[in-house]
Coordinates of C-alpha atoms in Angstrom, one line a residue:
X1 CA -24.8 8.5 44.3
X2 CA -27.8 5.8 44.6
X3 CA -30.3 8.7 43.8
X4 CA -28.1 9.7 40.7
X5 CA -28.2 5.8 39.6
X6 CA -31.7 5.5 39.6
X7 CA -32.5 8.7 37.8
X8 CA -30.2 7.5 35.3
X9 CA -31.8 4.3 35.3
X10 CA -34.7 6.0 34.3
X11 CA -34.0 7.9 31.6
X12 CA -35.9 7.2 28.0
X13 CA -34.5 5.5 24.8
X14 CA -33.6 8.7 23.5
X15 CA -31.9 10.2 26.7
X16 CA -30.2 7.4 27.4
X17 CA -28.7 7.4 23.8
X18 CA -28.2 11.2 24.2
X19 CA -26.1 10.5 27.5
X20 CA -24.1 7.9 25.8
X21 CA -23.4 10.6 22.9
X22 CA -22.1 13.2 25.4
X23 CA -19.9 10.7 27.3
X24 CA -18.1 9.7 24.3
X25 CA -17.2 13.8 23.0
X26 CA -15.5 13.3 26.3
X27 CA -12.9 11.2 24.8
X28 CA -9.8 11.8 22.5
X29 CA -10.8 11.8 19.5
X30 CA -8.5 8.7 18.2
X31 CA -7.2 6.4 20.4
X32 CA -4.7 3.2 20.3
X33 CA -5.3 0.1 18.5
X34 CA -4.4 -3.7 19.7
X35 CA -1.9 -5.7 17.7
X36 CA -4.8 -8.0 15.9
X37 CA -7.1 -4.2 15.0
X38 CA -3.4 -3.6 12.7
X39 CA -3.2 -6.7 11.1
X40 CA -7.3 -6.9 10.5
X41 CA -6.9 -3.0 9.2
X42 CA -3.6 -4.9 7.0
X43 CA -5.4 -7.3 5.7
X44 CA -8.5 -5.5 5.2
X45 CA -6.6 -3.2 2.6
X46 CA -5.0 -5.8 0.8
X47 CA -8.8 -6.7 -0.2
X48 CA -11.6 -4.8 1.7
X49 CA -14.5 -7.6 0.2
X50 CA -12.9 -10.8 1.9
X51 CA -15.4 -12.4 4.0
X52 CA -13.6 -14.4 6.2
X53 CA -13.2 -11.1 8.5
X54 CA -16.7 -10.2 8.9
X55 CA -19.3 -12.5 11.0
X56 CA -22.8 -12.3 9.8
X57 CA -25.3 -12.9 12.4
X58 CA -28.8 -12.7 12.0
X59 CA -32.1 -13.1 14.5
X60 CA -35.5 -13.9 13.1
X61 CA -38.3 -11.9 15.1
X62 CA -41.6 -12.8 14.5
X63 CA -44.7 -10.5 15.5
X64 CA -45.8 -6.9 15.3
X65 CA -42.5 -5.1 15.4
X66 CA -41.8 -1.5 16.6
X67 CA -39.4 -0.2 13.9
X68 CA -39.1 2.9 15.5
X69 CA -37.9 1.1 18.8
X70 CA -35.6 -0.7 16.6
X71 CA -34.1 1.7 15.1
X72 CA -33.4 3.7 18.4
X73 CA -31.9 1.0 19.8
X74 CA -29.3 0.6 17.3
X75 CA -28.4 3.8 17.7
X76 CA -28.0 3.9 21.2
X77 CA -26.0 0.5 21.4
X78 CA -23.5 1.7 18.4
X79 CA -23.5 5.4 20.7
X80 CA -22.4 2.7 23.8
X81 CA -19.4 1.1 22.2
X82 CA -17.7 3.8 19.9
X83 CA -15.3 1.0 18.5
X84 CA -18.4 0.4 16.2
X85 CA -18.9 4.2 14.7
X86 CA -14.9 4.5 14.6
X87 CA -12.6 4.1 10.9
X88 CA -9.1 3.5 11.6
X89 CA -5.8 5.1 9.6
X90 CA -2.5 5.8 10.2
X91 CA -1.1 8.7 11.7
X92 CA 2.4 9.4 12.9
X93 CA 3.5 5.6 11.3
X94 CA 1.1 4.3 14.1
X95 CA -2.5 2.9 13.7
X96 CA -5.3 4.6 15.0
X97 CA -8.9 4.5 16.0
X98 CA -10.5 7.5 15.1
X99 CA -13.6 7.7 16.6
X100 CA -17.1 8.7 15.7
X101 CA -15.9 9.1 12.1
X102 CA -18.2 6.8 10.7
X103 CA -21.1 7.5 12.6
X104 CA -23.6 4.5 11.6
X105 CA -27.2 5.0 10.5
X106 CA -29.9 3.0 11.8
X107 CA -31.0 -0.4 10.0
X108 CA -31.0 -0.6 6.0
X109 CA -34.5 -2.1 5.0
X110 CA -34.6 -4.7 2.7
X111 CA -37.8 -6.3 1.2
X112 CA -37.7 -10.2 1.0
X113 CA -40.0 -12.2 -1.3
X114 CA -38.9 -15.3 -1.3
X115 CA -38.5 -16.3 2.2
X116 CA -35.8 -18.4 3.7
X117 CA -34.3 -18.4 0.5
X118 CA -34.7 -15.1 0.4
X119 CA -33.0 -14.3 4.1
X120 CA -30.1 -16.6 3.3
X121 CA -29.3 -15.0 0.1
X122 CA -29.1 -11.7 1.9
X123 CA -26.9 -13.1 4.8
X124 CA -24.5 -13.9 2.0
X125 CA -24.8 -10.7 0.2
X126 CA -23.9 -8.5 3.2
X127 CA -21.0 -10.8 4.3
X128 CA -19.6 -10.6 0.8
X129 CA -19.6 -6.7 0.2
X130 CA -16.4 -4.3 0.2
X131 CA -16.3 -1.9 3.5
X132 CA -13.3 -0.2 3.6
X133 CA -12.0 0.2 7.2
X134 CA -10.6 3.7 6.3
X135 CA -13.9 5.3 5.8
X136 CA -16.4 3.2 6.5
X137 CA -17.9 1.6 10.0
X138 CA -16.9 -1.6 11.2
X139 CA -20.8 -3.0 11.5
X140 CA -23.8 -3.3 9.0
X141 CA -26.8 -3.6 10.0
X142 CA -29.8 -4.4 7.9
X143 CA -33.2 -5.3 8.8
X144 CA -35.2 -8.3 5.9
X145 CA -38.7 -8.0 6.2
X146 CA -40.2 -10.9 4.8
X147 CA -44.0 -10.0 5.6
X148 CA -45.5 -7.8 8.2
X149 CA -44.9 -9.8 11.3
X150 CA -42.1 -11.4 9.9
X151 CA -38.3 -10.2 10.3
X152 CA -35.1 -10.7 10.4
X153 CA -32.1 -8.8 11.8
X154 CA -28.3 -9.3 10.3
X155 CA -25.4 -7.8 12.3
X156 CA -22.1 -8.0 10.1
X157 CA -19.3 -6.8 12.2
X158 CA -15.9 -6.9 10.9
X159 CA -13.1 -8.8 13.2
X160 CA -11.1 -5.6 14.1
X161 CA -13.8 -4.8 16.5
X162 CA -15.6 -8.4 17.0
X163 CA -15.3 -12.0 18.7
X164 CA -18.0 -14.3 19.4
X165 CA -18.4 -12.8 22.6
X166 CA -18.6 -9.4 21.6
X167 CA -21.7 -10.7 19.4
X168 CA -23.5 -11.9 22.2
X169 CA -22.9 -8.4 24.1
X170 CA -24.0 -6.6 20.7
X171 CA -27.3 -8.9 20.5
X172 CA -28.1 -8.5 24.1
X173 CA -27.4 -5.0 24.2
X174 CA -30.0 -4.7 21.4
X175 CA -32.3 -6.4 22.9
X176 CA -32.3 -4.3 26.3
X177 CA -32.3 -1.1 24.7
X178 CA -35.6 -2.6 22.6
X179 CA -37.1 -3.2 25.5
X180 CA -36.4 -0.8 27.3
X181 CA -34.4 -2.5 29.9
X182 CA -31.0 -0.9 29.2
X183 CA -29.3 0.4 32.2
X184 CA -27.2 3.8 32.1
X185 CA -23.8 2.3 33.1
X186 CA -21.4 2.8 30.1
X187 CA -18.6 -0.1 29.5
X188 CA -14.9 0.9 29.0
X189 CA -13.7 1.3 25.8
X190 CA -11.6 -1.2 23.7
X191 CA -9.1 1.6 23.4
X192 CA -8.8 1.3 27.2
X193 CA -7.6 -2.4 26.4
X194 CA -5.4 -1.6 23.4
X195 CA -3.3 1.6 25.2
X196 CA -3.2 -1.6 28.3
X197 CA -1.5 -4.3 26.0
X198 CA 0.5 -0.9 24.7
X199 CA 2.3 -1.2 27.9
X200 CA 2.3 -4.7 28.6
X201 CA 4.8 -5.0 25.4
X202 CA 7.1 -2.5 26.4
X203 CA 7.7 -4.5 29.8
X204 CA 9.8 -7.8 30.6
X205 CA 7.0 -10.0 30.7
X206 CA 6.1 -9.4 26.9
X207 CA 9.7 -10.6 25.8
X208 CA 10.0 -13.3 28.5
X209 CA 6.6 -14.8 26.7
X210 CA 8.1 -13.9 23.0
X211 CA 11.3 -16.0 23.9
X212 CA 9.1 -18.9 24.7
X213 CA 6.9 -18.7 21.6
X214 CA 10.7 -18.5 19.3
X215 CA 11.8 -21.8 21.3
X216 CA 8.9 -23.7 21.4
X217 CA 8.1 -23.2 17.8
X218 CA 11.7 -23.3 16.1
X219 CA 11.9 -25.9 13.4
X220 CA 7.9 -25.9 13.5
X221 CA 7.0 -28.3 10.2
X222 CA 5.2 -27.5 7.0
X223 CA 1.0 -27.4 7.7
X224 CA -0.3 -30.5 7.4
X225 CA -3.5 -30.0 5.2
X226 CA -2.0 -27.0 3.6
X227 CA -3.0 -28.7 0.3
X228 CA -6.3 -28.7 1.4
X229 CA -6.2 -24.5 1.1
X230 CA -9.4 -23.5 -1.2
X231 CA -8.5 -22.1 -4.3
X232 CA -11.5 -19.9 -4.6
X233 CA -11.0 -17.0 -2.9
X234 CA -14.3 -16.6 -1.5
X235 CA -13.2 -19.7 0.7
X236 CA -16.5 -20.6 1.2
X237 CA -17.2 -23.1 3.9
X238 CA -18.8 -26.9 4.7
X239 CA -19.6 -28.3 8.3
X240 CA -19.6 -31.8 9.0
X241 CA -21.0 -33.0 12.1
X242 CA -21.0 -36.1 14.4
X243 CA -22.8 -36.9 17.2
X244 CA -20.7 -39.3 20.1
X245 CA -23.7 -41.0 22.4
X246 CA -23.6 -39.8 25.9
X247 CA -21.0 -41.7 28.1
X248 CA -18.3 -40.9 25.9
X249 CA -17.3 -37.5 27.3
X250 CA -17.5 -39.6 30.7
X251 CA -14.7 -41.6 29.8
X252 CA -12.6 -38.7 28.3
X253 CA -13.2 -36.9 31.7
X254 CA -12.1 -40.0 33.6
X255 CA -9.2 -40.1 30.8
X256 CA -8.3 -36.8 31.6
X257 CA -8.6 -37.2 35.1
X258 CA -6.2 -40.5 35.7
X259 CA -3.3 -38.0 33.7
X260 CA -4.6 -35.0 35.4
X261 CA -5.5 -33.2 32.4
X262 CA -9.0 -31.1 31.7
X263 CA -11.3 -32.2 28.5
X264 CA -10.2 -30.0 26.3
X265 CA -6.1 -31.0 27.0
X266 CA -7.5 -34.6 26.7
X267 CA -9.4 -34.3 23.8
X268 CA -7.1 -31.9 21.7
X269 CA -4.2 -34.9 22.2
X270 CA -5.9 -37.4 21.3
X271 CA -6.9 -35.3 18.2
X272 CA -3.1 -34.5 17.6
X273 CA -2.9 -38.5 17.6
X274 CA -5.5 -38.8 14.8
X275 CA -4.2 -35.8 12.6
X276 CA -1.0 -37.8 12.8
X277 CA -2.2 -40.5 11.7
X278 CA -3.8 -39.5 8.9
X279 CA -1.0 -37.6 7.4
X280 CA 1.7 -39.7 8.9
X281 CA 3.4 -36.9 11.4
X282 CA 4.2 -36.8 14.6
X283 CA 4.9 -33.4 15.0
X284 CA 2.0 -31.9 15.2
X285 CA 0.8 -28.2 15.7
X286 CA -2.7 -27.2 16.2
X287 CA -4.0 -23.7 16.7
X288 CA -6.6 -22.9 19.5
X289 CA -7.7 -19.7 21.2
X290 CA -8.3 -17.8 24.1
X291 CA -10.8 -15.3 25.2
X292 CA -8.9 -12.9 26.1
X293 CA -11.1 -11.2 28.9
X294 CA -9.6 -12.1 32.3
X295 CA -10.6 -8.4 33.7
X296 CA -14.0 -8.5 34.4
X297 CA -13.9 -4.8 33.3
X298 CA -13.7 -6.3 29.4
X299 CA -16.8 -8.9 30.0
X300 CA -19.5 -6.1 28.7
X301 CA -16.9 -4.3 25.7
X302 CA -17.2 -4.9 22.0
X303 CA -14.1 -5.6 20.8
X304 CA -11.4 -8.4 19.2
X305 CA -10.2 -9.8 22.4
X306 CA -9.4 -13.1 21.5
X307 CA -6.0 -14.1 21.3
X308 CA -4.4 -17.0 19.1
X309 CA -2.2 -19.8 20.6
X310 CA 0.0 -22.6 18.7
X311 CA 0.2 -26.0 20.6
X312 CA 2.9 -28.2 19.7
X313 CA 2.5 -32.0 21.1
X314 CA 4.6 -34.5 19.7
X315 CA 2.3 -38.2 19.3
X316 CA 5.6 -40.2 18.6
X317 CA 6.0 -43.8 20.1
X318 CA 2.7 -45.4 20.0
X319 CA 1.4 -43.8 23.4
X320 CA -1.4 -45.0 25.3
X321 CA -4.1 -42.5 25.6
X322 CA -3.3 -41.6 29.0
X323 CA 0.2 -41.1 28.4
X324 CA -1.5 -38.6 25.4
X325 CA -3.5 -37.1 27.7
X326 CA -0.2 -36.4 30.3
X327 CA 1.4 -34.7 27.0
X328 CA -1.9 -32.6 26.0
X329 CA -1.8 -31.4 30.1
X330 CA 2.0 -30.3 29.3
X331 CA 1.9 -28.8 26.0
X332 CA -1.3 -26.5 27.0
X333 CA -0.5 -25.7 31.0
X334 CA 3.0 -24.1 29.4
X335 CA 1.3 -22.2 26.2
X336 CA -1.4 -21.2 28.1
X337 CA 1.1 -19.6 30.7
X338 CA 2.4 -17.6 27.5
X339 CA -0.9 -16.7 26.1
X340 CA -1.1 -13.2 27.0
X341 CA 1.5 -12.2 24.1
X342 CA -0.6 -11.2 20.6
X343 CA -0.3 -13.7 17.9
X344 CA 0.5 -11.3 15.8
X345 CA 4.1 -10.7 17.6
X346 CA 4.2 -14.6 17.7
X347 CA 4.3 -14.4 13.7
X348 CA 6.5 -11.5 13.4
X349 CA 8.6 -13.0 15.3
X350 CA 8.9 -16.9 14.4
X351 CA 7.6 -16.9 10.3
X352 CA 7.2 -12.7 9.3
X353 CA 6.3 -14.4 5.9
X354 CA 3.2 -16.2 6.8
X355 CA 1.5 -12.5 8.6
X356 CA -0.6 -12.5 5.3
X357 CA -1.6 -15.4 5.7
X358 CA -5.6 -16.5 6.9
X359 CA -4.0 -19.1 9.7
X360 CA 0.0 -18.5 9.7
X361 CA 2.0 -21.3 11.8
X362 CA -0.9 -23.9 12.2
X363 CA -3.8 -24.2 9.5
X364 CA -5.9 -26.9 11.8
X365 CA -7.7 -25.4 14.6
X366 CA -9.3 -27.0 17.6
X367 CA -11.6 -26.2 20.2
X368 CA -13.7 -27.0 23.0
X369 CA -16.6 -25.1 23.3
X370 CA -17.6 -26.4 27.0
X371 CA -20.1 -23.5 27.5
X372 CA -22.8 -24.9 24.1
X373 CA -22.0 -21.6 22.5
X374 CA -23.4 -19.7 25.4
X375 CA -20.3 -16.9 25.3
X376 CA -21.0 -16.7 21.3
X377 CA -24.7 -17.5 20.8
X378 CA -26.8 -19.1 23.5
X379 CA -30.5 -18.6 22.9
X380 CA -31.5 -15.7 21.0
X381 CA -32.1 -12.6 23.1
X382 CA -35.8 -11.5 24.1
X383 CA -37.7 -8.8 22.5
X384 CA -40.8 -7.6 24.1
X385 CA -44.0 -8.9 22.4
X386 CA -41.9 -10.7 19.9
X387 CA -40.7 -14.4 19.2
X388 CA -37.0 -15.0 18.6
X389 CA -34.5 -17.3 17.2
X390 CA -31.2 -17.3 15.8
X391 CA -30.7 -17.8 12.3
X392 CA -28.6 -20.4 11.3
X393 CA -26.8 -19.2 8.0
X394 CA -26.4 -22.0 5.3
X395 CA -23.3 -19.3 4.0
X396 CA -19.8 -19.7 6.0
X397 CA -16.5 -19.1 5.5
X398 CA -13.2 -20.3 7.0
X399 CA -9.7 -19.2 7.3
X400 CA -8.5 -22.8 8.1
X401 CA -7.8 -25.8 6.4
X402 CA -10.1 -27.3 8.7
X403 CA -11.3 -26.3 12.5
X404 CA -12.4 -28.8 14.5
X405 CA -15.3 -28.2 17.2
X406 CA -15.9 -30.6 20.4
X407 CA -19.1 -29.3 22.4
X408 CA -20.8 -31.1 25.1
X409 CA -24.7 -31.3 24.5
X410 CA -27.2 -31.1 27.6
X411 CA -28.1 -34.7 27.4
X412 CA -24.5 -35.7 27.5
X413 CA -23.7 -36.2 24.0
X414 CA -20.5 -34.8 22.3
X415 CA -20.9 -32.9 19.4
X416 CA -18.3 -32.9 16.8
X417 CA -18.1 -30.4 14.2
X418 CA -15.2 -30.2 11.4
X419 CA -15.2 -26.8 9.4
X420 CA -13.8 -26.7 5.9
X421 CA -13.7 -25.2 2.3
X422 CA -16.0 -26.9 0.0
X423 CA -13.9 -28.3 -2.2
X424 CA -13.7 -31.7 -2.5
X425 CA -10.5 -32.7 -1.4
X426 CA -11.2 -30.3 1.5
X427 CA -14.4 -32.0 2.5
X428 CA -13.2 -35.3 2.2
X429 CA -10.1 -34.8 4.0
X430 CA -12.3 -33.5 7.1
X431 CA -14.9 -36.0 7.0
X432 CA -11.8 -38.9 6.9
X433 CA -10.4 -36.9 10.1
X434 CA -14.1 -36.6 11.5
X435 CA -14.6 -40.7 11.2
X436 CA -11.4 -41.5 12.6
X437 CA -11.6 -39.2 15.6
X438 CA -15.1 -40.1 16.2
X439 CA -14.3 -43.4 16.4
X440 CA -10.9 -43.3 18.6
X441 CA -13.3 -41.3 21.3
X442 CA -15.5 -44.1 20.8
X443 CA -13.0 -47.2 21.4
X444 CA -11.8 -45.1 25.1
X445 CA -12.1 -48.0 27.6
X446 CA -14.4 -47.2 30.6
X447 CA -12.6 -45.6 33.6

């Protein structure tokens, strides 16, 4: 078995991608979706050109590239994950994934004259075109070459087989198989997940969790900053930042740690506190997320693992911040516990009406991105003989009214980040929610 390993370890670009190719005719030809694939494939007929279901990603590489390598590569990481050369239809009143329908040609080649300008209009322009989930593959890749050692990638993969951290596996995977570094060990498929959550459903555990999510958010209120909904339907997007000094996660940790509560519990409370302030509730619901990827069998597969949670906290009675902290521990430790149950069953279940909608049950998001974007972007990947770097893309979009980022910096900072649409009551609203929280994480007495 060791001697098999290494001679599959090394096998060329082109075998390797041939080995890949072979493995997969082993396979049913469709397989099972997850409940997020049927309301992204939903959604995605209603209107196949929205853009807030496709992530454009894009890394600059500067230096005499190999197009042939690159090309190859492609190929062999969309021949790894078949999610990526699948469509999806129904068939028998069920969804499907039908795979290698689609099968996905190297990169498109686009000249670009007018440099950064240039790249960011194209980031925009593949983000905002039609793909049809029924015929066409999930992923676009296209290759801007702005000179002859100058070049950027964009990978646009549509949410029914992406997350942030199915990125970072796409961009890495790239990378190895560029250089040359690529091992032969094939990941499981999604469709391995999705026939798994199949199962989980139909057993007592699914509706113990589905009864908890129709309790805990019976009676939940109107969304607070629903008025703050873009009317243009590209729902472009606007991020506002704000630095907190360094010593002010200290305090939230000591905070946290006096009510027994992590960071995030401690800082999405005390958030709750501000969003009811500034709307005058004290209910408050506030959407967050969860990877997803507990198996260490689903940490190298492409796919939408990430699951949606509601968290209810109630900031009535003028609580001291600890006591906020000690409600933030309770409200997450119990929907946490209940996490494993698709969002998508959560809104069938509580408000069917709102399944169309971008963010149905809470339109204000939060998170706490403790890693600094290492699951989702980190530094860009290495590629032999080449520089690298992420492009950030001046073009976003947003399915919330506003999302709220906290993410600790390396030097101890806190960065703040609120997401929103760009119009102007939207982007005055978040930067009025961005001021006051900065400054209630500021006023935290010392430990």
């Amino acid at each position: 078995m060791a001697d098999a390993r290494s001679r599959a370890q090394a096998l060329s670009h082109d075998r390797k991608a041939l080995l890949d190719a072979l493995l997969a005719r082993r396979r049913p030809p469709r397989a099972p979706t997850t409940a997020a694939q049927e309301r992204f494939w939903h959604l995605n007929r209603m209107d196949p050109a929205d853009p807030r279901y496709r992530w454009p990603w894009a890394v600059a590489l500067g230096g005499r590239l190999d197009t042939g390598a690159l090309d190859r590569a492609v190929r062999a990481v969309l021949a790894r994950h078949d999610l990526l050369t699948s469509t999806f239809d129904r068939q028998d009143g069920e969804l499907w994934q039908l795979r290698g329908t689609a099968p996905a040609p190297g990169p498109r080649v686009v000249e670009v004259r007018d440099g950064q300008a240039g790249v960011q209009r194209e980031i925009e322009r593949v983000n905002r075109q039609s793909r049809d989930l029924a015929r066409e593959a999930p992923v676009d890749i296209t290759l801007l070459r702005l000179g002859a050692d100058e070049h950027v990638v964009v990978v646009d993969i549509h949410a029914i087989a992406n997350d942030a951290w199915s990125m970072r596996i796409f961009l890495d995977d790239l990378a190895s198989h560029y250089n040359g570094t690529a091992g032969a060990a094939r990941p499981a498929p999604y469709a391995d997940h999705a026939a798994g959550q199949r199962r989980w459903l139909d057993g007592e555990e699914a509706e113990r969790q589905a009864r908890y999510w129709s309790r805990e958010l019976t009676g939940l209120p109107p969304a607070p900053l629903a008025h703050n909904s873009p009317a243009d339907e590209a729902h472009r997007g606007v991020v506002q930042r704000a630095d907190m000094p360094a010593g002010v996660l200290d305090r939230v940790r000591e905070l946290g740690r006096r009510a027994g509560a992590t960071p995030f519990m401690t800082l999405y409370a005390l958030f709750a506190e501000v969003l009811g302030g500034l709307t005058g509730r004290t209910d408050i619901a506030l959407a967050t997320s969860v990877a997803g990827r507990d198996d260490p069998r689903t940490h190298d597969v492409i796919g939408c693992f990430v699951n949606r949670i509601v968290l209810r906290v109630d900031v009535a009675g003028s609580p001291s911040a600890r006591e906020l902290a000690a409600r933030g521990r309770a409200t997450a430790l119990t929907a946490f516990a209940n996490s494993r149950l698709p969002f998508e069953h959560v809104v069938r279940r509580v408000a069917p009406d709102e399944y169309d909608r971008p963010a149905p049950l809470a339109d204000v998001m939060f998170v706490y991105d403790d890693q600094d974007g290492a699951a989702a972007t980190g530094a860009a990947p290495r590629f032999t003989g080449l520089d690298s770097a992420l492009v950030e893309p001046d073009y976003r979009t947003t399915r919330f009214a506003l999302l709220l980022t906290a993410r600790p910096l390396p030097s101890g900072a806190l960065a703040l980040e609120a997401h929103s649409s760009d119009g102007r009551r939207s982007v005055e609203t978040a930067r009025e929610l961005l001021h006051r929280y900065a400054g209630r994480l500021t006023g935290l007495e010392p430990g």
